[in-house]
C-alpha positions as CSV (number, residue, x, y, z in Angstrom):
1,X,-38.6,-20.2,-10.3
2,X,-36.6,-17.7,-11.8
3,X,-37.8,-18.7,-15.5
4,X,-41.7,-18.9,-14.9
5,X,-41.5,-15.1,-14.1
6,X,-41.4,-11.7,-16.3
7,X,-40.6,-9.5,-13.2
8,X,-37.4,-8.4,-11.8
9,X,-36.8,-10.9,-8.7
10,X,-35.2,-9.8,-5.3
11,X,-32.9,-12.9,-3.7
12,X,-31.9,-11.8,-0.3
13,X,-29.6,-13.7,1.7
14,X,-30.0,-15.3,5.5
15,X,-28.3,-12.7,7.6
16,X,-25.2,-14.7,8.0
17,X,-22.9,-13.0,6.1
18,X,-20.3,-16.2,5.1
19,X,-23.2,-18.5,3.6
20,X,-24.9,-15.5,2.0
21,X,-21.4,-14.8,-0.4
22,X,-21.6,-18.2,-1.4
23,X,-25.7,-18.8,-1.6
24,X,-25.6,-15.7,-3.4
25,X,-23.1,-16.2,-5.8
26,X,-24.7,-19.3,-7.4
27,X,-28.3,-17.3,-7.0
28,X,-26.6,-14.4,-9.1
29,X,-25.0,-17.1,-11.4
30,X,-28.2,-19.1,-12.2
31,X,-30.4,-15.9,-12.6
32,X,-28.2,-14.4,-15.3
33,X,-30.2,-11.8,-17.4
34,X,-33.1,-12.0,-15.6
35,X,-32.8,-8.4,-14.0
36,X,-32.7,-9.6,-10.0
37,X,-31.7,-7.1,-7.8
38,X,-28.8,-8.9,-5.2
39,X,-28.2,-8.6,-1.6
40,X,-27.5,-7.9,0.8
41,X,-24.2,-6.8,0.6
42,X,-22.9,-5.7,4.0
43,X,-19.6,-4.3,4.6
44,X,-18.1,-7.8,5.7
45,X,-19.0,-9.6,2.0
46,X,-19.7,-6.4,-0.3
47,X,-16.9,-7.5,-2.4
48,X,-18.0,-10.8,-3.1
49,X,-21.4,-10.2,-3.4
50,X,-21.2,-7.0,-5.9
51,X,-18.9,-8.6,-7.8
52,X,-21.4,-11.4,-8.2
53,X,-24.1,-8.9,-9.2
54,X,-21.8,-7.1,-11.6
55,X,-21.0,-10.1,-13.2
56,X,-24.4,-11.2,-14.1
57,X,-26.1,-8.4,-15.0
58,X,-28.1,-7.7,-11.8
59,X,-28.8,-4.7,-9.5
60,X,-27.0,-4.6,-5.7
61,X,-28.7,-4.5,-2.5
62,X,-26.3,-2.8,0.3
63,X,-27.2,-2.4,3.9
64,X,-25.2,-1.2,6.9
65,X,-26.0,-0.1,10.4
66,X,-28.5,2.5,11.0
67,X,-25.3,4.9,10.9
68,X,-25.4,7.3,8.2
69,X,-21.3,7.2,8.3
70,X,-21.4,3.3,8.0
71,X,-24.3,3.9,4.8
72,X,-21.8,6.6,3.3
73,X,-18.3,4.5,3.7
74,X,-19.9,1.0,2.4
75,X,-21.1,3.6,-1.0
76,X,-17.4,4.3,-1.2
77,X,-16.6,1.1,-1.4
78,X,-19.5,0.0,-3.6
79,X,-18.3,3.4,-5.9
80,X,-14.6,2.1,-6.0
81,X,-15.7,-1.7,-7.2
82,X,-17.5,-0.2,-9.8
83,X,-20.6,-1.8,-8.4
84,X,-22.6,2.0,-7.9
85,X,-22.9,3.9,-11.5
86,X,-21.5,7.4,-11.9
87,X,-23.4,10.1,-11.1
88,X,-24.2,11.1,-14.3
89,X,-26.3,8.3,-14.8
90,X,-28.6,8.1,-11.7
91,X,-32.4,8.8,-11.6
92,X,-33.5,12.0,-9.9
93,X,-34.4,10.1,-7.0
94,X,-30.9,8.3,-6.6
95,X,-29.7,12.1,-6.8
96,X,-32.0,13.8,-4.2
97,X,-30.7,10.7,-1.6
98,X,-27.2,11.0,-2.9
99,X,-27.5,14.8,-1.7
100,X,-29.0,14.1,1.0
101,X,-26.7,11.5,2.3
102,X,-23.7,14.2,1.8
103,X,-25.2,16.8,3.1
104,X,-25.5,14.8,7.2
């Protein structure tokens, strides 16, 4: 599917967290340079799933808990792997909800 299309594609995994690190992984590997956006990395697979993104070229989707200390630790984590750019190269929409974020 991913080679009849011109768009960025979004793969999301099932919610189970084990099967989604491997489904994903072989979704991010198949889908190399086609600009998907990966996820969801949770705080229990982040590091297998970003470093499937990374690998291939494609954007990370991260969710936690509707905690705003959960949200901030698992971008910490993401920051650290590398997975999450540096500041200096985020859109001023990544920085208003960086700010934001910091600021709760």
């Amino acid at each position: 599917m991913a080679a009849a299309i011109d768009i960025p594609l979004i793969i999301l995994g099932s919610g189970h967290v084990e099967k989604d690190a491997q489904v994903l992984q072989a979704a991010a590997a198949s889908t190399r340079g086609k600009n998907c956006a990966i996820g969801k990395a949770v705080e229990e697979n982040y590091k297998t799933v970003a470093a499937a993104a990374m690998a291939n070229d494609h954007k990370l989707i991260a969710m936690s808990q509707l905690d705003v200390n959960l949200a901030k630790q698992l971008n910490i984590l993401l920051t650290q792997m590398g997975s999450i750019k540096s500041a200096s190269s985020w859109t001023p929409c990544h920085r208003r909800l960086a700010t934001a974020l910091n600021t709760l």
